[in-house]
Amino acid sequence: EMKLGNINTAMEYLDRANKMEGDLLIAKFELAKLNKKVGDYDNAVDLYDEIIREETDGKFEAIKNRGLTKKKLGDYTTALIDLNKALDLNPEDSDLYFYRGNLNMLFGEYNLALEDYDRSISLNPVNADAFFNKALSYLRLHNHREACTNFTEYENINKKDSTVKQFFCADY
C-alpha cells in the first residue's frame, strides 16, 4: 500500500503512529517535516507547538523549525522571536545566525544583519551564503568596498559562481 515517494500516504501513517503512541516525538517531528515539505505550514507549526509543550530534549529543534516555518508563512516577527529563543538554547548554531541575519535584512536592520552574518561566519568560515548576504547588507548600506570584499570571499568558497564580483564590483 505504501509506495516510495508517496508523501500523503507517509503522512497518514505517521499521523496514525502519532495518535497510537500519543507523544511519540520522532513521529511528530517527521510529520511536521512532511507537512512543511508539502506546504502545510500551519499543521507543521501546530506539531512543533506540541513538541515544544511536551518535550525538553526536542525543544531546541522544534523552536528552530517553528521559526523557519513561521518565516515561510510570512510571520517574520514570530520567526525572529523563535530564532532568538533557539539561539538562547544553542548559541553555537551558525545556521541560526544566518537565518536571523536574513530576517534582519527583511526588516531593514542591515547593521544587525551584518553582526549575525559575522557570527555565522566565525562559527562556520566556509558559509558562502553568509558572505554573499553580508555583501548584500553592505550594498544596502552603500559600502561597496566592503560588499566587494565579501563577494570575493563568497567566490573563493563557491568556485562555481565566479561572476558575482564581476557583476557587482566592476568599478571597485
C-alpha atoms as one frame of an Amber mdcrd trajectory, in Angstrom:
protein
   0.000   0.000   0.000   2.814   2.454   0.813   4.949   3.374  -2.184   8.276
   5.139  -2.178   7.757   8.834  -2.713   4.094   8.869  -1.739   4.206  11.716
   0.778   0.476  11.753   1.500   0.447   8.067   2.427   3.550   8.516   4.568
   1.861  11.427   6.331  -1.206   9.276   7.027   0.924   6.503   8.515   2.894
   8.908  10.665  -0.330  10.554  11.809  -1.707   7.143  12.817   1.513   6.282
  14.665   1.402   9.618  16.409  -2.167   9.002  17.596  -1.388   5.449  18.763
   1.714   6.410  20.703   0.456   9.754  21.988   3.647  11.720  22.384   5.933
   9.854  20.018   8.465  12.606  19.405  10.057  11.175  16.270   6.695  10.717
  14.566   5.723  14.298  15.372   8.998  15.671  14.013   8.702  13.614  10.833
   5.064  14.562  10.364   5.914  18.236  10.889   8.723  18.000   8.304   6.413
  16.303   5.811   3.714  18.914   6.388   6.284  21.626   5.759   7.531  19.855
   2.636   4.041  19.747   1.105   3.346  23.360   2.088   1.007  22.689   5.002
   2.836  25.145   7.226   0.006  25.647   9.703  -0.094  21.938  10.617   3.699
  21.892  10.827   3.594  24.816  13.275   0.909  23.049  15.330   3.097  19.953
  15.606   6.144  21.997  16.574   3.997  23.693  19.225   3.064  20.266  20.635
   6.699  19.184  20.736   7.712  22.395  22.485   4.988  21.952  25.104   5.720
  18.273  25.752   9.395  17.619  25.160  12.513  19.167  26.617  15.039  17.187
  24.534  13.493  18.224  21.215  12.669  21.770  22.242  15.613  23.450  20.501
  14.972  21.778  17.123  11.233  22.381  17.410  11.671  26.088  18.186  14.207
  26.468  15.373  11.966  24.688  12.866   8.847  26.520  14.018  10.685  29.805
  13.444  11.749  28.781   9.955   8.204  27.627   9.201   6.768  30.901  10.506
   9.120  32.669   8.091   7.610  30.614   5.251   4.171  31.790   6.406   5.388
  35.400   6.237   5.161  35.830  10.008   8.613  37.384  10.270   8.187  38.846
  13.744   7.282  35.494  15.321  10.007  33.818  13.277  12.546  36.260  14.718
  11.275  35.625  18.253  11.658  31.858  17.752  15.154  32.167  16.298  16.168
  34.306  19.288  14.778  31.643  21.652  16.628  28.919  19.750  19.860  30.932
  19.950  19.387  31.220  23.712  19.305  27.408  23.811  22.192  26.900  21.379
  24.343  29.991  20.758  26.832  27.973  18.683  24.469  27.195  15.774  25.897
  29.089  12.793  22.793  28.483  10.688  20.600  30.271  13.220  22.709  33.415
  12.973  22.478  33.179   9.183  18.674  32.801   9.281  18.319  35.618  11.793
  20.550  37.787   9.606  18.178  37.134   6.712  15.226  38.248   8.831  17.109
  41.354   9.929  17.696  42.116   6.244  13.946  41.819   5.627  13.330  44.284
   8.459  15.918  46.682   7.014  18.196  46.193  10.028  21.358  45.900   7.964
  23.828  46.509  10.793  22.169  43.777  12.879  22.243  41.521   9.835  25.981
  42.176   9.479  26.531  41.185  13.109  24.609  37.952  12.556  26.477  37.116
   9.352  29.798  37.826  11.093  28.847  35.455  13.924  27.693  32.803  11.452
  30.991  33.089   9.584  33.017  32.928  12.798  31.292  29.631  13.618  31.419
  28.324  10.047  34.114  30.084   7.975  33.076  28.308   4.762  29.473  29.518
   4.812  29.475  31.067   1.340  25.872  32.219   1.639  26.700  34.231   4.769
  29.448  36.057   2.857  27.051  36.677  -0.031  24.299  38.058   2.201  26.837
  40.065   4.182  27.880  41.662   0.884  24.237  42.446   0.106  23.889  44.102
   3.523  26.905  46.263   2.783  25.389  47.206  -0.579  22.213  48.324   1.215
  24.418  50.468   3.467  26.154  51.891   0.344  29.515  50.439   1.376  30.555
  48.991  -1.961  34.160  48.352  -0.985  33.157  46.035   1.899  30.489  44.463
  -0.300  33.116  43.604  -2.903  35.444  42.193  -0.246  32.667  39.827   0.848
  31.687  38.927  -2.709  35.361  37.941  -3.179  35.162  35.699  -0.093  31.927
  34.220  -1.439  33.589  33.408  -4.769  36.663  31.947  -3.052  34.396  29.448
  -1.279  31.838  28.938  -4.029  34.047  28.315  -7.046  31.025  27.543  -9.252
  29.763  31.123  -9.058  32.599  33.342 -10.211  30.602  36.115 -11.892  29.078
  37.776  -8.832  32.010  40.028  -8.024  32.373  40.937 -11.688  28.706  41.936
 -11.825  28.590  43.940  -8.589  32.149  45.188  -8.338  33.187  46.269 -11.811
  34.123  49.735 -10.529  35.870  48.602  -7.322
